[in-house]
mmCIF file of C-alpha atoms and ligand atoms in Angstrom:
data_model
loop_
_atom_site.group_PDB
_atom_site.id
_atom_site.type_symbol
_atom_site.label_atom_id
_atom_site.label_comp_id
_atom_site.label_asym_id
_atom_site.label_seq_id
_atom_site.Cartn_x
_atom_site.Cartn_y
_atom_site.Cartn_z
ATOM 1 C CA MET G 1 -3.354 19.440 10.746
ATOM 2 C CA GLU G 2 -3.731 22.964 11.581
ATOM 3 C CA ASP G 3 -6.970 23.396 13.246
ATOM 4 C CA GLU G 4 -10.902 21.501 12.372
ATOM 5 C CA PHE G 5 -12.266 24.754 11.455
ATOM 6 C CA GLY G 6 -8.908 25.607 8.809
ATOM 7 C CA PHE G 7 -9.743 22.177 7.513
ATOM 8 C CA ILE G 8 -13.587 22.027 6.957
ATOM 9 C CA ARG G 9 -13.144 25.125 5.297
ATOM 10 C CA LYS G 10 -11.086 23.323 2.723
ATOM 11 C CA ILE G 11 -13.063 20.761 2.179
ATOM 12 C CA THR G 12 -16.376 22.711 1.970
ATOM 13 C CA PRO G 13 -17.576 22.393 -1.786
ATOM 14 C CA LYS G 14 -17.764 26.160 -3.580
ATOM 15 C CA GLN G 15 -20.818 24.952 -5.429
ATOM 16 C CA HIS G 16 -23.926 22.642 -5.437
ATOM 17 C CA HIS G 17 -25.605 20.876 -8.205
ATOM 18 C CA GLN G 18 -29.035 20.433 -5.914
ATOM 19 C CA GLU G 19 -31.679 23.024 -5.854
ATOM 20 C CA SER G 20 -33.659 21.660 -3.393
ATOM 21 C CA LEU G 21 -30.691 23.177 -0.867
ATOM 22 C CA GLN G 22 -30.935 26.248 1.145
ATOM 23 C CA GLU G 23 -28.106 25.595 3.032
ATOM 24 C CA GLY G 24 -25.206 23.673 2.787
ATOM 25 C CA ILE G 25 -22.105 23.627 5.237
ATOM 26 C CA GLY G 26 -21.215 26.553 7.778
ATOM 27 C CA ASP G 27 -24.382 26.676 10.263
ATOM 28 C CA ASP G 28 -25.700 24.130 12.767
ATOM 29 C CA ALA G 29 -27.211 22.082 10.468
ATOM 30 C CA ALA G 30 -28.652 21.915 6.612
ATOM 31 C CA ILE G 31 -31.659 22.975 5.221
ATOM 32 C CA TRP G 32 -33.217 21.767 1.815
ATOM 33 C CA ARG G 33 -36.770 21.110 0.915
ATOM 34 C CA PRO G 34 -37.694 18.054 0.032
ATOM 35 C CA ILE G 35 -38.899 17.873 -3.536
ATOM 36 C CA LYS G 36 -42.968 17.469 -3.960
ATOM 37 C CA ASP G 37 -44.603 13.846 -4.244
ATOM 38 C CA SER G 38 -41.238 11.604 -3.161
ATOM 39 C CA GLU G 39 -40.749 10.429 0.204
ATOM 40 C CA GLN G 40 -37.069 10.716 1.508
ATOM 41 C CA VAL G 41 -35.001 7.895 1.827
ATOM 42 C CA VAL G 42 -31.671 8.126 4.393
ATOM 43 C CA CYS G 43 -29.104 5.454 5.476
ATOM 44 C CA LEU G 44 -25.511 5.312 6.920
ATOM 45 C CA ASP G 45 -22.519 3.227 6.457
ATOM 46 C CA THR G 46 -19.234 3.351 8.213
ATOM 47 C CA MET G 47 -15.320 2.107 7.510
ATOM 48 C CA THR G 48 -13.200 1.942 9.728
ATOM 49 C CA GLU G 49 -9.581 1.320 9.427
ATOM 50 C CA GLY G 50 -8.099 -2.142 9.986
ATOM 51 C CA VAL G 51 -11.652 -3.913 9.181
ATOM 52 C CA HIS G 52 -12.724 -2.031 5.748
ATOM 53 C CA PHE G 53 -9.275 -1.122 4.841
ATOM 54 C CA THR G 54 -6.196 -0.956 5.242
ATOM 55 C CA ARG G 55 -3.096 1.920 3.811
ATOM 56 C CA ARG G 56 -2.273 -1.777 2.003
ATOM 57 C CA THR G 57 -4.995 -3.014 0.556
ATOM 58 C CA MET G 58 -6.622 1.120 -0.348
ATOM 59 C CA SER G 59 -5.595 4.621 -1.022
ATOM 60 C CA PRO G 60 -7.184 7.770 0.932
ATOM 61 C CA ALA G 61 -8.907 8.192 -2.659
ATOM 62 C CA GLN G 62 -10.409 4.824 -2.539
ATOM 63 C CA VAL G 63 -11.100 5.148 0.684
ATOM 64 C CA GLY G 64 -13.520 8.155 0.214
ATOM 65 C CA HIS G 65 -14.472 6.452 -2.895
ATOM 66 C CA LYS G 66 -15.911 3.510 -1.461
ATOM 67 C CA ALA G 67 -17.728 4.855 1.689
ATOM 68 C CA LEU G 68 -20.007 7.016 -0.574
ATOM 69 C CA ALA G 69 -20.253 4.309 -2.986
ATOM 70 C CA ALA G 70 -21.248 1.455 -0.315
ATOM 71 C CA ASN G 71 -23.789 4.248 0.692
ATOM 72 C CA LEU G 72 -24.746 4.813 -2.925
ATOM 73 C CA SER G 73 -25.171 1.437 -3.130
ATOM 74 C CA ASP G 74 -28.103 1.138 -0.403
ATOM 75 C CA LEU G 75 -30.143 4.369 -1.854
ATOM 76 C CA ALA G 76 -29.493 1.900 -5.000
ATOM 77 C CA ALA G 77 -31.513 -0.604 -3.368
ATOM 78 C CA MET G 78 -34.241 1.458 -2.438
ATOM 79 C CA GLY G 79 -34.932 2.471 -5.778
ATOM 80 C CA ALA G 80 -33.689 6.068 -4.773
ATOM 81 C CA VAL G 81 -32.340 9.478 -6.094
ATOM 82 C CA PRO G 82 -29.190 10.600 -4.178
ATOM 83 C CA GLU G 83 -29.166 14.260 -3.686
ATOM 84 C CA PHE G 84 -26.909 14.803 -0.180
ATOM 85 C CA TYR G 85 -24.502 13.682 1.568
ATOM 86 C CA LEU G 86 -22.764 13.710 4.986
ATOM 87 C CA VAL G 87 -19.402 12.904 6.325
ATOM 88 C CA SER G 88 -18.147 12.258 10.173
ATOM 89 C CA ILE G 89 -14.490 11.461 10.697
ATOM 90 C CA ALA G 90 -12.186 10.605 13.463
ATOM 91 C CA ILE G 91 -8.633 11.190 12.474
ATOM 92 C CA PRO G 92 -6.031 9.430 14.297
ATOM 93 C CA PRO G 93 -2.754 11.062 14.580
ATOM 94 C CA SER G 94 -1.315 9.332 11.728
ATOM 95 C CA TRP G 95 -2.884 10.534 9.170
ATOM 96 C CA ASN G 96 -1.335 13.315 7.856
ATOM 97 C CA GLU G 97 -3.855 17.156 6.258
ATOM 98 C CA ASN G 98 -3.178 15.823 2.228
ATOM 99 C CA GLU G 99 -4.449 12.579 3.051
ATOM 100 C CA LEU G 100 -7.783 13.688 4.375
ATOM 101 C CA ARG G 101 -7.954 15.682 1.592
ATOM 102 C CA GLU G 102 -7.138 13.057 -0.572
ATOM 103 C CA ILE G 103 -10.174 11.024 1.154
ATOM 104 C CA TYR G 104 -12.735 13.674 0.449
ATOM 105 C CA GLU G 105 -11.568 14.205 -3.131
ATOM 106 C CA GLY G 106 -12.516 10.368 -3.643
ATOM 107 C CA MET G 107 -15.318 11.514 -2.088
ATOM 108 C CA ASP G 108 -15.739 14.208 -4.099
ATOM 109 C CA SER G 109 -15.036 12.608 -7.463
ATOM 110 C CA LEU G 110 -17.570 10.049 -7.557
ATOM 111 C CA ALA G 111 -20.427 12.357 -6.017
ATOM 112 C CA LEU G 112 -19.861 14.658 -8.816
ATOM 113 C CA GLN G 113 -20.946 11.746 -11.054
ATOM 114 C CA TYR G 114 -24.159 12.018 -9.459
ATOM 115 C CA SER G 115 -24.463 15.416 -8.627
ATOM 116 C CA VAL G 116 -24.780 14.310 -4.849
ATOM 117 C CA ASP G 117 -23.614 17.449 -2.779
ATOM 118 C CA LEU G 118 -21.867 17.782 0.380
ATOM 119 C CA ILE G 119 -24.272 19.624 2.769
ATOM 120 C CA GLY G 120 -22.392 18.355 6.565
ATOM 121 C CA GLY G 121 -20.938 16.711 8.898
ATOM 122 C CA ASP G 122 -18.314 16.446 12.181
ATOM 123 C CA THR G 123 -14.549 16.097 12.154
ATOM 124 C CA VAL G 124 -13.008 14.282 15.740
ATOM 125 C CA SER G 125 -9.797 12.948 16.957
ATOM 126 C CA THR G 126 -8.988 9.641 18.428
ATOM 127 C CA GLU G 127 -6.289 7.767 19.579
ATOM 128 C CA GLY G 128 -7.906 4.645 17.001
ATOM 129 C CA PRO G 129 -7.611 4.164 14.042
ATOM 130 C CA LEU G 130 -9.490 6.185 11.349
ATOM 131 C CA VAL G 131 -13.620 5.744 10.688
ATOM 132 C CA VAL G 132 -15.785 7.147 8.283
ATOM 133 C CA SER G 133 -19.156 7.308 8.482
ATOM 134 C CA VAL G 134 -20.982 8.658 5.423
ATOM 135 C CA THR G 135 -24.681 9.075 5.989
ATOM 136 C CA VAL G 136 -26.418 9.799 2.489
ATOM 137 C CA ILE G 137 -30.190 11.398 1.513
ATOM 138 C CA GLY G 138 -32.314 11.123 -1.575
ATOM 139 C CA ARG G 139 -35.620 10.525 -2.768
ATOM 140 C CA VAL G 140 -37.712 8.036 -4.486
ATOM 141 C CA GLU G 141 -41.289 8.681 -6.126
ATOM 142 C CA ASN G 142 -44.034 7.819 -3.601
ATOM 143 C CA GLY G 143 -45.310 4.740 -2.854
ATOM 144 C CA VAL G 144 -41.967 3.317 -4.354
ATOM 145 C CA ARG G 145 -40.897 0.362 -1.514
ATOM 146 C CA LEU G 146 -38.453 -2.086 -3.072
ATOM 147 C CA LEU G 147 -38.607 -3.423 0.220
ATOM 148 C CA ARG G 148 -36.018 -7.115 1.775
ATOM 149 C CA LYS G 149 -40.054 -8.639 2.554
ATOM 150 C CA ASN G 150 -41.501 -8.539 -0.529
ATOM 151 C CA ALA G 151 -40.832 -11.752 -1.598
ATOM 152 C CA ARG G 152 -43.303 -14.259 -3.111
ATOM 153 C CA ALA G 153 -43.055 -17.658 -3.746
ATOM 154 C CA GLY G 154 -43.162 -17.936 -7.323
ATOM 155 C CA ASP G 155 -41.033 -15.092 -8.418
ATOM 156 C CA VAL G 156 -37.698 -15.049 -10.343
ATOM 157 C CA VAL G 157 -34.161 -14.205 -8.211
ATOM 158 C CA PHE G 158 -32.222 -11.593 -9.830
ATOM 159 C CA ILE G 159 -29.067 -10.317 -9.910
ATOM 160 C CA THR G 160 -28.011 -6.902 -11.185
ATOM 161 C CA GLY G 161 -24.148 -8.000 -12.243
ATOM 162 C CA VAL G 162 -21.224 -10.565 -11.482
ATOM 163 C CA LEU G 163 -20.248 -11.316 -7.821
ATOM 164 C CA GLY G 164 -17.352 -12.063 -6.235
ATOM 165 C CA GLU G 165 -14.963 -10.119 -8.154
ATOM 166 C CA SER G 166 -14.220 -7.375 -4.916
ATOM 167 C CA ALA G 167 -13.505 -10.168 -2.289
ATOM 168 C CA ALA G 168 -11.391 -11.760 -5.521
ATOM 169 C CA GLY G 169 -9.397 -8.354 -5.498
ATOM 170 C CA LEU G 170 -8.912 -8.045 -1.425
ATOM 171 C CA SER G 171 -7.478 -11.674 -1.943
ATOM 172 C CA LEU G 172 -4.860 -10.350 -4.512
ATOM 173 C CA LEU G 173 -4.438 -7.504 -2.218
ATOM 174 C CA LEU G 174 -3.681 -9.142 0.508
ATOM 175 C CA ASN G 175 -1.857 -12.007 -0.979
ATOM 176 C CA ASN G 176 0.415 -8.836 -2.941
ATOM 177 C CA LYS G 177 -0.375 -10.778 -6.037
ATOM 178 C CA LEU G 178 -0.383 -7.612 -8.258
ATOM 179 C CA SER G 179 0.008 -8.009 -11.939
ATOM 180 C CA ASP G 180 -1.939 -6.280 -14.808
ATOM 181 C CA ASP G 181 -4.116 -8.579 -15.964
ATOM 182 C CA VAL G 182 -5.628 -8.159 -11.763
ATOM 183 C CA LYS G 183 -6.456 -5.013 -12.224
ATOM 184 C CA PRO G 184 -10.162 -4.815 -12.665
ATOM 185 C CA LEU G 185 -10.341 -7.463 -9.705
ATOM 186 C CA LEU G 186 -8.091 -4.605 -7.619
ATOM 187 C CA ALA G 187 -10.376 -1.686 -9.225
ATOM 188 C CA ALA G 188 -14.087 -3.655 -8.501
ATOM 189 C CA HIS G 189 -12.821 -4.234 -4.687
ATOM 190 C CA GLN G 190 -10.455 -0.587 -4.247
ATOM 191 C CA THR G 191 -13.851 1.732 -6.313
ATOM 192 C CA PRO G 192 -16.849 -0.441 -6.676
ATOM 193 C CA MET G 193 -19.667 1.592 -8.751
ATOM 194 C CA PRO G 194 -23.105 1.536 -6.851
ATOM 195 C CA HIS G 195 -26.174 0.514 -8.908
ATOM 196 C CA ILE G 196 -28.019 3.751 -8.964
ATOM 197 C CA LYS G 197 -29.135 3.351 -12.515
ATOM 198 C CA GLU G 198 -30.394 -0.606 -11.987
ATOM 199 C CA GLY G 199 -31.950 0.501 -8.903
ATOM 200 C CA ARG G 200 -33.861 3.500 -10.881
ATOM 201 C CA LEU G 201 -35.233 1.196 -13.397
ATOM 202 C CA LEU G 202 -36.112 -0.901 -11.077
ATOM 203 C CA ALA G 203 -38.320 1.836 -9.282
ATOM 204 C CA GLY G 204 -39.495 3.044 -12.577
ATOM 205 C CA LEU G 205 -41.543 -0.280 -12.487
ATOM 206 C CA LYS G 206 -43.958 0.479 -9.711
ATOM 207 C CA GLN G 207 -43.936 -3.236 -9.346
ATOM 208 C CA ARG G 208 -43.630 -5.267 -6.402
ATOM 209 C CA ILE G 209 -40.026 -6.287 -6.115
ATOM 210 C CA ALA G 210 -37.776 -7.262 -2.855
ATOM 211 C CA LEU G 211 -34.154 -5.277 -3.374
ATOM 212 C CA ASN G 212 -31.229 -5.577 -1.009
ATOM 213 C CA ASP G 213 -27.187 -4.656 -2.300
ATOM 214 C CA VAL G 214 -24.746 -7.176 -1.625
ATOM 215 C CA SER G 215 -22.664 -5.616 0.866
ATOM 216 C CA ASP G 216 -21.717 -9.195 3.074
ATOM 217 C CA GLY G 217 -22.374 -11.529 0.657
ATOM 218 C CA LEU G 218 -25.009 -13.133 -2.045
ATOM 219 C CA ALA G 219 -25.354 -15.754 0.501
ATOM 220 C CA SER G 220 -26.628 -13.508 3.350
ATOM 221 C CA GLU G 221 -28.949 -11.023 1.372
ATOM 222 C CA LEU G 222 -30.578 -13.618 0.130
ATOM 223 C CA HIS G 223 -31.318 -14.862 3.787
ATOM 224 C CA GLU G 224 -32.416 -11.136 4.471
ATOM 225 C CA ILE G 225 -34.685 -11.274 2.054
ATOM 226 C CA ALA G 226 -35.930 -14.711 2.228
ATOM 227 C CA GLU G 227 -36.239 -14.348 6.489
ATOM 228 C CA PRO G 228 -38.693 -11.157 6.397
ATOM 229 C CA SER G 229 -41.133 -12.360 3.320
ATOM 230 C CA ALA G 230 -41.161 -15.689 4.895
ATOM 231 C CA VAL G 231 -39.549 -18.004 1.667
ATOM 232 C CA SER G 232 -37.679 -19.976 0.856
ATOM 233 C CA ILE G 233 -35.230 -19.339 -1.853
ATOM 234 C CA GLU G 234 -33.076 -21.485 -3.759
ATOM 235 C CA ILE G 235 -30.081 -20.871 -6.726
ATOM 236 C CA GLU G 236 -28.881 -22.558 -9.342
ATOM 237 C CA ARG G 237 -24.985 -22.648 -9.491
ATOM 238 C CA ASP G 238 -24.751 -23.116 -13.258
ATOM 239 C CA LYS G 239 -26.639 -19.675 -12.909
ATOM 240 C CA LEU G 240 -24.489 -17.931 -11.067
ATOM 241 C CA PRO G 241 -22.586 -15.444 -13.832
ATOM 242 C CA VAL G 242 -18.700 -15.888 -13.599
ATOM 243 C CA SER G 243 -17.165 -13.040 -14.499
ATOM 244 C CA GLU G 244 -14.155 -13.281 -16.987
ATOM 245 C CA HIS G 245 -11.706 -11.974 -14.446
ATOM 246 C CA LEU G 246 -12.596 -14.661 -11.860
ATOM 247 C CA GLU G 247 -12.141 -17.892 -15.230
ATOM 248 C CA LYS G 248 -8.459 -18.541 -14.198
ATOM 249 C CA PHE G 249 -9.679 -19.514 -10.367
ATOM 250 C CA ASN G 250 -11.059 -22.932 -10.114
ATOM 251 C CA SER G 251 -15.231 -23.259 -9.487
ATOM 252 C CA GLU G 252 -14.752 -24.250 -5.448
ATOM 253 C CA GLN G 253 -12.793 -20.829 -5.221
ATOM 254 C CA GLN G 254 -15.691 -18.841 -7.410
ATOM 255 C CA LEU G 255 -18.021 -20.127 -5.564
ATOM 256 C CA ASN G 256 -16.715 -19.240 -2.409
ATOM 257 C CA TRP G 257 -16.009 -15.316 -3.286
ATOM 258 C CA MET G 258 -19.660 -15.415 -5.289
ATOM 259 C CA LEU G 259 -21.703 -16.434 -2.404
ATOM 260 C CA TYR G 260 -19.501 -15.277 1.154
ATOM 261 C CA GLY G 261 -16.822 -12.948 -0.694
ATOM 262 C CA GLY G 262 -19.260 -9.585 -0.434
ATOM 263 C CA GLU G 263 -18.386 -5.814 -1.210
ATOM 264 C CA ASP G 264 -19.756 -5.995 -4.633
ATOM 265 C CA TYR G 265 -22.630 -3.735 -4.519
ATOM 266 C CA LYS G 266 -24.537 -5.552 -7.197
ATOM 267 C CA LEU G 267 -28.353 -5.920 -6.558
ATOM 268 C CA ALA G 268 -29.976 -8.581 -5.891
ATOM 269 C CA GLY G 269 -34.021 -9.538 -5.633
ATOM 270 C CA THR G 270 -37.171 -10.783 -6.556
ATOM 271 C CA ALA G 271 -39.931 -10.119 -8.752
ATOM 272 C CA SER G 272 -43.170 -12.020 -10.614
ATOM 273 C CA LEU G 273 -41.723 -13.549 -13.461
ATOM 274 C CA GLU G 274 -43.460 -11.039 -15.408
ATOM 275 C CA THR G 275 -42.507 -8.285 -14.085
ATOM 276 C CA PHE G 276 -38.618 -10.015 -14.463
ATOM 277 C CA GLU G 277 -39.395 -10.177 -18.278
ATOM 278 C CA ALA G 278 -40.771 -6.585 -18.322
ATOM 279 C CA MET G 279 -37.243 -5.602 -16.613
ATOM 280 C CA LYS G 280 -34.952 -7.524 -18.272
ATOM 281 C CA GLN G 281 -36.245 -5.695 -21.554
ATOM 282 C CA GLN G 282 -35.862 -2.095 -19.947
ATOM 283 C CA PHE G 283 -32.109 -3.680 -18.498
ATOM 284 C CA GLU G 284 -31.055 -4.608 -22.108
ATOM 285 C CA GLU G 285 -32.200 -1.422 -23.655
ATOM 286 C CA CYS G 286 -29.937 0.307 -21.409
ATOM 287 C CA ASP G 287 -27.165 -1.779 -21.985
ATOM 288 C CA LEU G 288 -27.145 -3.084 -18.049
ATOM 289 C CA GLN G 289 -26.830 -6.589 -17.068
ATOM 290 C CA ILE G 290 -29.536 -8.414 -15.419
ATOM 291 C CA PHE G 291 -29.637 -12.506 -14.292
ATOM 292 C CA GLN G 292 -31.804 -14.703 -13.421
ATOM 293 C CA ILE G 293 -30.320 -16.640 -10.853
ATOM 294 C CA GLY G 294 -33.354 -18.995 -9.085
ATOM 295 C CA ARG G 295 -36.713 -19.392 -7.841
ATOM 296 C CA VAL G 296 -38.647 -18.481 -4.752
ATOM 297 C CA THR G 297 -39.918 -21.071 -3.598
ATOM 298 C CA GLU G 298 -43.243 -22.681 -1.163
ATOM 299 C CA LYS G 299 -44.057 -20.326 1.444
ATOM 300 C CA GLN G 300 -41.906 -22.470 3.809
ATOM 301 C CA SER G 301 -39.687 -21.534 6.838
ATOM 302 C CA ALA G 302 -36.742 -18.760 5.700
ATOM 303 C CA PHE G 303 -34.087 -21.330 4.152
ATOM 304 C CA VAL G 304 -31.744 -20.220 0.983
ATOM 305 C CA TYR G 305 -30.731 -23.548 -0.843
ATOM 306 C CA ILE G 306 -28.334 -23.937 -4.071
ATOM 307 C CA THR G 307 -28.392 -27.377 -6.650
ATOM 308 C CA ASP G 308 -25.748 -27.860 -8.363
ATOM 309 C CA SER G 309 -24.796 -31.640 -10.324
ATOM 310 C CA ASN G 310 -24.862 -33.432 -6.818
ATOM 311 C CA GLY G 311 -28.611 -31.969 -5.596
ATOM 312 C CA LYS G 312 -29.451 -29.442 -3.576
ATOM 313 C CA ARG G 313 -28.205 -27.941 -0.486
ATOM 314 C CA ALA G 314 -28.533 -25.142 2.517
ATOM 315 C CA LEU G 315 -27.084 -21.926 2.334
ATOM 316 C CA GLU G 316 -25.799 -20.942 5.972
ATOM 317 C CA LYS G 317 -26.203 -17.476 6.699
ATOM 318 C CA LYS G 318 -22.654 -16.894 6.472
ATOM 319 C CA GLY G 319 -20.632 -13.860 4.839
ATOM 320 C CA TYR G 320 -18.906 -11.013 5.934
ATOM 321 C CA ASN G 321 -20.481 -10.929 9.756
ATOM 322 C CA HIS G 322 -18.889 -8.251 12.228
ATOM 323 C CA PHE G 323 -18.982 -10.075 15.216
ATOM 324 C CA LYS G 324 -18.640 -13.721 13.759
ATOM 325 C CA LYS G 325 -14.700 -13.986 12.208
HETATM 326 N N1 ATP T 426 -26.195 0.684 15.405
HETATM 327 C C1 ATP T 426 -27.395 1.065 14.948
HETATM 328 N N2 ATP T 426 -28.509 1.758 15.138
HETATM 329 C C2 ATP T 426 -29.458 1.760 14.256
HETATM 330 N N3 ATP T 426 -29.934 0.916 13.556
HETATM 331 C C3 ATP T 426 -29.267 0.704 13.029
HETATM 332 C C4 ATP T 426 -27.783 0.066 13.226
HETATM 333 N N4 ATP T 426 -27.129 -0.502 12.578
HETATM 334 C C5 ATP T 426 -27.839 -0.964 11.550
HETATM 335 N N5 ATP T 426 -28.718 -0.151 11.662
HETATM 336 C C6 ATP T 426 -30.351 -0.759 11.087
HETATM 337 O O1 ATP T 426 -30.732 -1.862 10.021
HETATM 338 C C7 ATP T 426 -31.040 -2.301 9.248
HETATM 339 C C8 ATP T 426 -30.211 -3.019 8.783
HETATM 340 O O2 ATP T 426 -28.307 -2.630 8.316
HETATM 341 P P1 ATP T 426 -27.745 -3.684 7.925
HETATM 342 O O3 ATP T 426 -26.357 -2.410 8.343
HETATM 343 O O4 ATP T 426 -26.994 -4.862 8.092
HETATM 344 O O5 ATP T 426 -27.724 -3.030 6.807
HETATM 345 P P2 ATP T 426 -27.327 -2.439 5.177
HETATM 346 O O6 ATP T 426 -26.534 -0.872 5.615
HETATM 347 O O7 ATP T 426 -27.424 -2.507 3.717
HETATM 348 O O8 ATP T 426 -25.707 -4.039 4.738
HETATM 349 P P3 ATP T 426 -24.027 -3.442 5.016
HETATM 350 O O9 ATP T 426 -23.794 -2.745 6.732
HETATM 351 O O10 ATP T 426 -23.444 -4.816 5.420
HETATM 352 O O11 ATP T 426 -23.568 -2.566 3.798
HETATM 353 C C9 ATP T 426 -31.076 -0.872 8.782
HETATM 354 O O12 ATP T 426 -32.334 -0.273 8.798
HETATM 355 C C10 ATP T 426 -30.055 0.304 9.427
HETATM 356 O O13 ATP T 426 -30.463 0.982 9.445
HETATM 357 C C1 TPS T 427 -8.439 -5.453 5.070
HETATM 358 C C2 TPS T 427 -9.893 -6.113 4.982
HETATM 359 N N1 TPS T 427 -9.970 -7.094 5.282
HETATM 360 C C3 TPS T 427 -11.236 -7.415 5.001
HETATM 361 C C4 TPS T 427 -12.191 -6.830 4.253
HETATM 362 C C5 TPS T 427 -13.418 -7.583 3.622
HETATM 363 N N2 TPS T 427 -15.146 -6.753 4.773
HETATM 364 C C6 TPS T 427 -14.911 -5.944 5.405
HETATM 365 S S1 TPS T 427 -16.208 -5.342 5.788
HETATM 366 C C7 TPS T 427 -17.139 -6.555 4.810
HETATM 367 C C8 TPS T 427 -18.758 -6.471 4.664
HETATM 368 C C9 TPS T 427 -19.070 -4.905 4.554
HETATM 369 O O1 TPS T 427 -18.688 -4.194 5.381
HETATM 370 P P1 TPS T 427 -20.218 -3.517 6.094
HETATM 371 O O2 TPS T 427 -21.102 -4.664 6.567
HETATM 372 O O3 TPS T 427 -19.727 -3.019 7.327
HETATM 373 O O4 TPS T 427 -21.369 -2.819 5.259
HETATM 374 C C10 TPS T 427 -15.711 -7.157 4.042
HETATM 375 C C11 TPS T 427 -16.150 -8.257 3.184
HETATM 376 C C12 TPS T 427 -11.386 -5.525 4.015
HETATM 377 N N3 TPS T 427 -12.840 -4.891 3.032
HETATM 378 N N4 TPS T 427 -10.524 -5.297 3.957
HETATM 379 MG MG1 MG T 428 -25.418 -0.394 7.007
HETATM 380 MG MG1 MG T 429 -27.777 -2.721 2.252
HETATM 381 MG MG1 MG T 430 -22.730 -5.639 6.582
#
């Protein structure tokens, strides 16, 4: 690595896509003009080598892709249109400049698909593992609030895609079980696609919808809706759609990955039956997936239950937790 200034020059985009951008990379901070009748939405998520990826589980380009995708997924969960991103990178000596460029290429090619512009960041050295933090900024129409606290008794519980593929992919990578037929599972783990289009459809309905993206696992995300909404949620085992790529694994393994695996970056939420019917129709028209998996039950302390042929049991708020392993 020559020096950080040369590196920043190399990763500076040659053009931008957002007309609202006034000043991007190159000064002390970026400037943009918020678009009329919309509100700004912002969030930040970090990926750390050894925790979120290793050199064995992900290539540098995949690390870049996933760091941005995880953030775009949070914007999707707010129904927002992504506009800008900023990247903080702490670089250990073990990573060379080519690999770092590849991380940015991974982000760049995903960003291009959504016309999202890189407008700033920070570059530092570290003696610890590689750490990439991405901040994304987007906008949503005034008043649209797809909040976790929006669930009400009687609502339908839905998800916008199959779950568990990423955790299965990770398990195969860690156990070196790599064959052509598992490629979709590896891709689900290494290059997940954020459900931006799904989030925009949900925002466009202008209805009360509780929404969350699945980063830590379905069980954990449903608790994150049940708690602030002060409701309980009941899902049905048989209604959880099983990915065709998971069919060869046994039912218990599938369920474990679907409920607790995480990093799926699909959306999970609740809405009234009427809103759900409208949703279903629009998703169908756009060739997008949506599945009803349960109901929000009586107002009571925040529990999440699953029912199957053996009856009903409470699901723990288990899933990926950085401080409980
Ligand atoms: N270190 C922190 N300082 C300030 N706010 C934080 C910090 N960590 C998380 N938050 C805030 O807490 C809330 C929940 O964050 P959390 O990271 O659990 O959600 P998430 O990003 O959707 O999940 P995940 O990180 O698993 O993808 C968000 O409002 C987030 O901005
Ligand atoms: C090498 C390796 N080991 C384990 C995992 C699993 N993992 C790490 S973080 C996380 C939750 C999402 O993170 P966050 O909550 O920070 O958004 C999960 C499921 C992985 N991806 N790579
Ligand atoms: Mg987070
Ligand atoms: Mg989230
Ligand atoms: Mg998390």
